[in-house]
Amino acid sequence: MSRTTVPVTITVDGTRYTDEVEPRTLLVHYLREQVGKVGTVVGCDTSNCGACTVHLDGRSVKSCNVLAVQADGSEITTVEGLEKDGVLHPVQQAFHDCHGLQCGYCTPGMIMQSIDLLNENPDPSEEEIRSGLEGNLCRCTGYHNIVKAVQQAAGGAR
Ligand code: FES
Ligand code: FES
């Protein structure tokens, strides 16, 4: 009989999980359905919107574009792993302060991508912020307050 699942061990937001997954299971579905990290959302399933963005070993990835088996042995950080001891991550705080969201659907992915952008470039220009967030779509805000939030977070890091 052929085997239909394979074991994976993945650390998610600091906790190590060992689970059986189907080889075709997408990382985003593993995170939401098996680990319960429903803060990571699915906006398109076709790598367009960026709503599913998480960090895989410290770099942002669209988790609908990665198989769970490809993340075996990795560390994943989701938006739910950013808050520490009740204190929001500076980028979360900046989105809150600058009203960088309306419906909030894009926000988990925007925040994860913004953190990656600031890790790479701690002092980005407005143009660099807009181009760094190009893969993340927002249907509500017109991006203006999202850019302001990233600028505020960058200012705080200076
Ligand atoms: S759900 Fe992954 S890019 Fe849209
Ligand atoms: S706040 Fe609604 S999609 Fe961005």
Short mmCIF file of C-alpha atoms and ligand atoms in Angstrom, two decimals:
data_model
loop_
_atom_site.label_atom_id
_atom_site.label_comp_id
_atom_site.label_asym_id
_atom_site.label_seq_id
_atom_site.Cartn_x
_atom_site.Cartn_y
_atom_site.Cartn_z
CA MET A 1 0.00 0.00 0.00
CA SER A 2 1.38 3.40 -0.90
CA ARG A 3 1.95 5.90 1.84
CA THR A 4 -0.33 8.94 1.64
CA THR A 5 1.21 11.12 4.33
CA VAL A 6 4.74 12.03 5.33
CA PRO A 7 6.05 13.25 8.69
CA VAL A 8 7.29 16.81 9.08
CA THR A 9 8.80 18.63 12.03
CA ILE A 10 8.34 22.38 11.82
CA THR A 11 8.86 25.02 14.49
CA VAL A 12 6.03 27.54 14.36
CA ASP A 13 6.18 30.69 16.48
CA GLY A 14 8.69 29.03 18.79
CA THR A 15 6.86 25.73 19.27
CA ARG A 16 8.03 22.54 17.58
CA TYR A 17 5.35 20.48 15.83
CA THR A 18 5.69 16.99 14.41
CA ASP A 19 2.78 16.09 12.14
CA GLU A 20 1.77 13.91 9.25
CA VAL A 21 0.97 15.84 6.06
CA GLU A 22 0.02 14.90 2.54
CA PRO A 23 2.85 15.63 0.10
CA ARG A 24 0.58 18.11 -1.69
CA THR A 25 -0.36 20.08 1.47
CA LEU A 26 0.47 23.76 1.14
CA LEU A 27 2.27 25.38 4.04
CA VAL A 28 -0.58 27.88 4.52
CA HIS A 29 -3.11 25.06 4.87
CA TYR A 30 -0.83 23.19 7.26
CA LEU A 31 -0.43 26.32 9.40
CA ARG A 32 -4.15 27.10 9.48
CA GLU A 33 -5.71 23.66 9.61
CA GLN A 34 -3.19 21.53 11.50
CA VAL A 35 -1.38 24.05 13.70
CA GLY A 36 -4.36 26.41 14.13
CA LYS A 37 -2.54 29.59 13.09
CA VAL A 38 -5.59 31.16 11.49
CA GLY A 39 -4.03 34.63 11.69
CA THR A 40 -2.31 33.68 8.44
CA VAL A 41 -4.95 33.99 5.77
CA VAL A 42 -5.59 32.88 2.21
CA GLY A 43 -6.53 35.62 -0.22
CA CYS A 44 -5.99 33.95 -3.56
CA ASP A 45 -4.13 30.61 -3.36
CA THR A 46 -2.31 31.55 -6.57
CA SER A 47 0.71 33.53 -5.22
CA ASN A 48 -0.75 36.90 -6.16
CA CYS A 49 -2.02 38.65 -3.05
CA GLY A 50 0.60 38.07 -0.34
CA ALA A 51 -2.01 37.71 2.43
CA CYS A 52 -0.44 34.37 3.39
CA THR A 53 3.08 35.76 3.89
CA VAL A 54 5.06 34.24 6.78
CA HIS A 55 8.76 34.06 7.58
CA LEU A 56 10.57 30.83 6.77
CA ASP A 57 13.95 30.77 8.49
CA GLY A 58 13.76 34.54 8.80
CA ARG A 59 12.79 35.43 5.21
CA SER A 60 9.31 36.21 3.96
CA VAL A 61 7.59 33.66 1.75
CA LYS A 62 4.09 33.35 0.40
CA SER A 63 2.99 30.26 2.27
CA CYS A 64 0.51 29.27 -0.45
CA ASN A 65 3.54 28.89 -2.67
CA VAL A 66 5.46 26.49 -0.42
CA LEU A 67 4.64 22.88 0.35
CA ALA A 68 4.56 21.90 4.01
CA VAL A 69 7.14 19.20 3.24
CA GLN A 70 9.49 21.90 1.92
CA ALA A 71 9.35 23.56 5.34
CA ASP A 72 10.36 20.35 7.13
CA GLY A 73 13.09 21.20 9.64
CA SER A 74 12.49 24.96 9.32
CA GLU A 75 11.41 27.71 11.62
CA ILE A 76 8.26 29.58 10.68
CA THR A 77 7.13 32.84 12.19
CA THR A 78 3.55 33.92 11.62
CA VAL A 79 1.91 37.21 12.53
CA GLU A 80 0.75 35.46 15.71
CA GLY A 81 4.33 34.99 16.85
CA LEU A 82 5.30 38.68 16.74
CA GLU A 83 3.80 39.93 19.98
CA LYS A 84 6.06 39.36 22.99
CA ASP A 85 4.75 39.46 26.56
CA GLY A 86 1.70 41.43 25.51
CA VAL A 87 3.76 44.02 23.61
CA LEU A 88 3.13 44.41 19.90
CA HIS A 89 6.05 44.20 17.48
CA PRO A 90 7.05 47.76 16.43
CA VAL A 91 5.67 47.14 12.93
CA GLN A 92 2.34 45.93 14.35
CA GLN A 93 2.24 48.99 16.58
CA ALA A 94 3.00 51.27 13.63
CA PHE A 95 0.17 49.75 11.55
CA HIS A 96 -2.12 50.37 14.49
CA ASP A 97 -0.92 53.94 15.08
CA CYS A 98 -1.03 54.93 11.41
CA HIS A 99 -4.32 53.15 10.65
CA GLY A 100 -2.52 51.05 8.07
CA LEU A 101 -5.57 48.86 7.54
CA GLN A 102 -9.27 48.91 6.93
CA CYS A 103 -10.78 45.43 6.57
CA GLY A 104 -7.51 43.94 7.82
CA TYR A 105 -7.44 41.01 5.43
CA CYS A 106 -4.10 41.90 3.88
CA THR A 107 -2.61 42.99 7.21
CA PRO A 108 -0.92 39.78 8.43
CA GLY A 109 0.94 39.44 5.14
CA MET A 110 1.68 43.18 4.91
CA ILE A 111 3.20 43.16 8.38
CA MET A 112 5.34 40.08 7.73
CA GLN A 113 6.55 41.51 4.42
CA SER A 114 7.23 44.92 6.00
CA ILE A 115 9.39 43.32 8.68
CA ASP A 116 11.39 41.48 6.03
CA LEU A 117 11.76 44.71 4.07
CA LEU A 118 13.03 46.58 7.14
CA ASN A 119 15.42 43.75 8.04
CA GLU A 120 16.92 44.11 4.57
CA ASN A 121 16.78 47.89 4.45
CA PRO A 122 16.28 49.62 7.82
CA ASP A 123 15.90 53.07 6.27
CA PRO A 124 13.90 52.67 3.06
CA SER A 125 12.69 55.55 0.91
CA GLU A 126 8.98 55.77 0.10
CA GLU A 127 9.72 54.31 -3.32
CA GLU A 128 11.65 51.41 -1.78
CA ILE A 129 8.76 50.71 0.60
CA ARG A 130 6.25 50.70 -2.26
CA SER A 131 8.41 48.43 -4.35
CA GLY A 132 9.20 46.15 -1.36
CA LEU A 133 5.46 45.66 -0.79
CA GLU A 134 4.63 45.20 -4.45
CA GLY A 135 3.77 41.52 -3.98
CA ASN A 136 1.19 42.29 -1.29
CA LEU A 137 -2.18 43.55 -2.45
CA CYS A 138 -4.55 45.73 -0.46
CA ARG A 139 -8.02 46.42 -1.80
CA CYS A 140 -8.94 48.99 0.84
CA THR A 141 -6.34 51.53 1.88
CA GLY A 142 -4.75 52.84 -1.29
CA TYR A 143 -1.48 51.89 0.47
CA HIS A 144 -0.89 55.42 1.79
CA ASN A 145 -1.20 54.61 5.50
CA ILE A 146 0.64 51.33 5.03
CA VAL A 147 3.62 53.25 3.68
CA LYS A 148 3.33 55.68 6.61
CA ALA A 149 3.32 52.75 9.04
CA VAL A 150 6.50 51.31 7.56
CA GLN A 151 8.10 54.75 7.70
CA GLN A 152 7.12 55.08 11.36
CA ALA A 153 8.51 51.63 12.18
CA ALA A 154 11.72 52.48 10.36
CA GLY A 155 11.98 55.73 12.32
CA GLY A 156 11.58 53.84 15.58
CA ALA A 157 14.39 51.48 14.65
CA ARG A 158 16.80 54.32 13.90
S1 FES B 1 -2.97 33.43 -0.62
FE1 FES B 1 -0.87 33.31 -0.96
S2 FES B 1 -0.42 34.92 -2.30
FE2 FES B 1 -2.58 35.02 -2.05
S1 FES B 2 -7.07 46.54 4.56
FE1 FES B 2 -8.55 45.48 3.36
S2 FES B 2 -7.33 44.46 1.90
FE2 FES B 2 -5.92 45.71 2.93
#
